[in-house]
Coordinates of C-alpha atoms in Angstrom, one line a residue:
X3 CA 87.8 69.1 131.3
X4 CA 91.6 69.2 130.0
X5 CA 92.8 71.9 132.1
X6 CA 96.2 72.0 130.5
X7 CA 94.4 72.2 127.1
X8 CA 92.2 75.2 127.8
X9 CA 95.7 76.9 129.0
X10 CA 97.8 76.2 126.1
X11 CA 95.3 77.3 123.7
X12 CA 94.5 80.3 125.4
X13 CA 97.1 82.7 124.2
X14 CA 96.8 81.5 120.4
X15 CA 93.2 82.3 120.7
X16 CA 93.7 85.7 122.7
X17 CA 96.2 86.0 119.7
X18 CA 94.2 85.8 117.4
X19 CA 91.8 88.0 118.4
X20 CA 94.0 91.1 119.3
X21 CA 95.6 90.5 115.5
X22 CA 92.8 89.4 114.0
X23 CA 89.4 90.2 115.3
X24 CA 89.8 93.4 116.9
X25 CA 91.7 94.9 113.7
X26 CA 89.5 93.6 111.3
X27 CA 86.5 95.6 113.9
X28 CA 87.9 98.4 114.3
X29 CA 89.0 99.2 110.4
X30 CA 85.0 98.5 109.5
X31 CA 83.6 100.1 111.8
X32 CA 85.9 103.4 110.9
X33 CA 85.5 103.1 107.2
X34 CA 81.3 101.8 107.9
X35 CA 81.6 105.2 109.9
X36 CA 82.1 106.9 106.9
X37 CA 79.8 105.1 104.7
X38 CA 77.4 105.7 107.2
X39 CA 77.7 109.9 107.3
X40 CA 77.6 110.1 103.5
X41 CA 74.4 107.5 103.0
X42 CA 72.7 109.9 106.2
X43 CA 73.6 112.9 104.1
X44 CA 71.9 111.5 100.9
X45 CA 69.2 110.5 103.2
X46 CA 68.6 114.3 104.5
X47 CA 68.8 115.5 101.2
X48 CA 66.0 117.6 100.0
X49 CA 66.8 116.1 96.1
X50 CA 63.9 113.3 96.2
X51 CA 65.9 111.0 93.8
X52 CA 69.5 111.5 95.9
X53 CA 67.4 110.2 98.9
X54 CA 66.2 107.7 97.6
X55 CA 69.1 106.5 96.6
X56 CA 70.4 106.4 100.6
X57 CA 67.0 104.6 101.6
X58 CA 68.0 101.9 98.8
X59 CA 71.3 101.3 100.1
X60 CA 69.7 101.1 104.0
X61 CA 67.0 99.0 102.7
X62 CA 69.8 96.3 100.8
X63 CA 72.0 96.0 103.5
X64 CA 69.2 95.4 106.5
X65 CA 67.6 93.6 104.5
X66 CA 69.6 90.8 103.4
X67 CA 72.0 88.5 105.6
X68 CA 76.0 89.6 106.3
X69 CA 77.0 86.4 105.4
X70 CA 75.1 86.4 102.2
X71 CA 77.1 89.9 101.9
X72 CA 80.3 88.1 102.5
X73 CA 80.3 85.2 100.2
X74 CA 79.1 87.7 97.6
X75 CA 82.0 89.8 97.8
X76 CA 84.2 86.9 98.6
X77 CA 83.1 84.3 96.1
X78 CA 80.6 85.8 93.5
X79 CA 82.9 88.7 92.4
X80 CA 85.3 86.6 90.7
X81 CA 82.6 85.1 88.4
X82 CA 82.6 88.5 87.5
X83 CA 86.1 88.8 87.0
X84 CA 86.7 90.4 90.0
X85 CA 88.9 89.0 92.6
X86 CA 89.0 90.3 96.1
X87 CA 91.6 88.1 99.0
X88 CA 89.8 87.3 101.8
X89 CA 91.0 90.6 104.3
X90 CA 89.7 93.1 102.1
X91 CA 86.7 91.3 100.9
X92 CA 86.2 90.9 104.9
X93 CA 86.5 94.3 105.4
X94 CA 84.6 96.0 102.7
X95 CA 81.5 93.1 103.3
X96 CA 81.3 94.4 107.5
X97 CA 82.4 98.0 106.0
X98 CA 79.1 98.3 104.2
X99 CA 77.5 96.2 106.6
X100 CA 77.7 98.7 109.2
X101 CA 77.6 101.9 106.6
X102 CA 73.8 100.5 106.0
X103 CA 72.9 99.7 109.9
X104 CA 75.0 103.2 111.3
X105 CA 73.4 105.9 108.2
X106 CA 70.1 105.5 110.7
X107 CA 71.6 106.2 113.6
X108 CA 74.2 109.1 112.1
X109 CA 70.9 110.9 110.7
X110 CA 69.0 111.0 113.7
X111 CA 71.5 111.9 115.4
X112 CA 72.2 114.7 112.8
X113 CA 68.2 115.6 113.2
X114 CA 68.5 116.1 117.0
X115 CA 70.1 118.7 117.1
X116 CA 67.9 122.1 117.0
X117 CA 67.3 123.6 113.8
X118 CA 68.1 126.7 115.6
X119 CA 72.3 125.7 115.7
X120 CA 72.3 125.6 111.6
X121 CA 70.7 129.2 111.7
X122 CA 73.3 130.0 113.6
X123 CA 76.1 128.8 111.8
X124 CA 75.4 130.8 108.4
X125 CA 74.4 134.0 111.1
X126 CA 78.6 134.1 111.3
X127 CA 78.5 133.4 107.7
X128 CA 79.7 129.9 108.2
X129 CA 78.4 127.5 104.7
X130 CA 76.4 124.5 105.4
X131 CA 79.3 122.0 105.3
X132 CA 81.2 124.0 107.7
X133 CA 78.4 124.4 109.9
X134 CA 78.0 121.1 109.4
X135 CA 81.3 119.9 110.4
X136 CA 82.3 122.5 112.8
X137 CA 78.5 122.5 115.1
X138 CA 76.5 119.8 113.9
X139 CA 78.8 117.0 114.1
X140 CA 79.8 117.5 117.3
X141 CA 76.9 117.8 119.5
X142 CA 75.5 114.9 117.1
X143 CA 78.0 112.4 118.1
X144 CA 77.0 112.6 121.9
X145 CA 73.7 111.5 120.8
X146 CA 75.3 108.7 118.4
X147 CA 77.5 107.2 120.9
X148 CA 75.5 104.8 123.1
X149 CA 73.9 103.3 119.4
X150 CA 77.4 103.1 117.5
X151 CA 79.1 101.7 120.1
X152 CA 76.2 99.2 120.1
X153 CA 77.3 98.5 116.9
X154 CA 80.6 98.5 117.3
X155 CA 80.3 95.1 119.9
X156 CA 78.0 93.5 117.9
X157 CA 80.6 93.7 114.6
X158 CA 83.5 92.5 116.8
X159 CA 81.0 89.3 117.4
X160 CA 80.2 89.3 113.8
X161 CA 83.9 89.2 112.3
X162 CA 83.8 85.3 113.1
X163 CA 81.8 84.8 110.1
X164 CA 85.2 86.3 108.0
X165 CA 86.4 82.6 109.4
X166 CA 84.4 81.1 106.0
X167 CA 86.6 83.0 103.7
X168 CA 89.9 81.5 105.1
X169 CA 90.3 85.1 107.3
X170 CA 92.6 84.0 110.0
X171 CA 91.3 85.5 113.4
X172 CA 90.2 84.6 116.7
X173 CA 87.5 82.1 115.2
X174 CA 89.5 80.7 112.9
X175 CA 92.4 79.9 115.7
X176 CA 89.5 78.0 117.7
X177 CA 88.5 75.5 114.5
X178 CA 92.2 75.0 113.7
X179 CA 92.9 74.1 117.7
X180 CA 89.4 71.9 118.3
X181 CA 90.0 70.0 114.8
X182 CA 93.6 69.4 115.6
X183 CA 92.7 68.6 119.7
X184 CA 89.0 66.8 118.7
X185 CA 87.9 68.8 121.8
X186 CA 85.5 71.0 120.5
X187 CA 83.3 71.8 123.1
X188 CA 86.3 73.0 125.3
X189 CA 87.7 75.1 122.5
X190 CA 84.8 76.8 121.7
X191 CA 83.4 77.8 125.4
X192 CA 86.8 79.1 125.8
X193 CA 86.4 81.2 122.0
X194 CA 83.0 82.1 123.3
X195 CA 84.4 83.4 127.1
X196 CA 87.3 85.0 125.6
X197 CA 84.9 87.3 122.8
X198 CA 82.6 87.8 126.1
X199 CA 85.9 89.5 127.9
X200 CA 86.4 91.7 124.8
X201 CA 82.5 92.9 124.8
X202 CA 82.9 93.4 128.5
X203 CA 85.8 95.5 128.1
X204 CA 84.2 97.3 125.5
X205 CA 80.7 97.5 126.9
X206 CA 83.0 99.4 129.9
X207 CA 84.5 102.2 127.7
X208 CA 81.4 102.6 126.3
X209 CA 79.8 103.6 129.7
X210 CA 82.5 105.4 130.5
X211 CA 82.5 107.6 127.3
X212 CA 79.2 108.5 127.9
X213 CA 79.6 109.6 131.2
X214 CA 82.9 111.5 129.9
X215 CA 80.4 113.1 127.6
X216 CA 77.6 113.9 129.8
X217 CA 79.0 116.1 131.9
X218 CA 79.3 119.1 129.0
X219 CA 75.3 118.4 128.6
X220 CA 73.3 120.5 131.1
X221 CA 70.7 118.9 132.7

């Protein structure tokens, strides 16, 4: 083991993944957020054809591979005549990703919450999108949490596949460091440890979130 290897490429890769992976993760997972609540929404629509349209765009996305999303995005839109550089290709690809894999979890988390709480929303004259924004919502995303963060981790594992369309991140620091080193088994158990510390960090907020959250539920 080259000791004064796995400590000089440390911070480049650390590097890389606080510029790189975790702000490629986080922008997804924000704008997949809001995928997500609109496709649920078409999905609880009472208009057969609207939801069938958000069970079509659930059914695409989990049924076909991310990286078969990417390198359409990436590579086949140009022959199109559509060309996307690699950061935003990389974010709308894990964008929609996790719009199709959230809109499940958003609507059942939507569908928890008694049918009782809408009834009382138009009672005060509220309309449904208020009601829906200002009672639903709210008591939904408790439920949501523990499943979206889920989510969340997994994504920040998945940006290393942005790596194949020349996105520069924590992944893309390791190649670049083992090709120039030729010690790739070092490189890469240190890439693997250091996307472990981020899940373990993140894994941590998560539990504490929830039991931030659960102590307004009554038990």
């Amino acid at each position: 083991m080259d000791w004064q290897l796995v400590a000089d490429s440390f911070w480049p890769l650390l590097s890389g993944g606080l510029t790189g992976t975790i702000p490629l993760a986080v922008v997804s997972f924000a704008i997949g957020l809001v995928l997500a609540l609109v496709v649920a929404l078409l999905r609880l629509s009472p208009n057969p054809v609207v939801s069938w349209i958000g069970r079509a765009y659930i059914s695409l996305i989990r049924g076909t591979p991310l990286l078969v999303q990417l390198f359409i995005i990436f590579y086949g839109l140009p022959e199109l005549g559509v060309r996307i550089e690699p950061w935003p290709s990389a974010i709308i690809a894990f964008s929609m990703n996790v719009g199709g894999y959230a809109a499940e979890v958003v609507r059942a988390a939507i569908l928890s919450v008694p049918k009782g709480q809408w009834e009382a929303g138009w009672t005060v004259g509220m309309s449904p999108a208020r009601t829906l924004g200002r009672i639903i919502l709210p008591q939904a995303a408790r439920v949501s949490v523990p499943p979206l963060s889920n989510t969340f981790i997994s994504l920040v594992k998945d940006t290393s596949l942005a790596t194949l369309i020349l996105v520069t991140e924590m992944f893309r620091r390791a190649q670049e460091i083992a090709a120039f080193s030729n010690e790739f088994m070092v490189i890469y158990t240190e890439a693997a440890l250091i996307y472990w510390m981020f899940c373990t960090v993140l894994s941590t907020g998560q539990n504490a979130l929830e039991k931030r959250l659960d102590r307004y539920v009554a038990h």
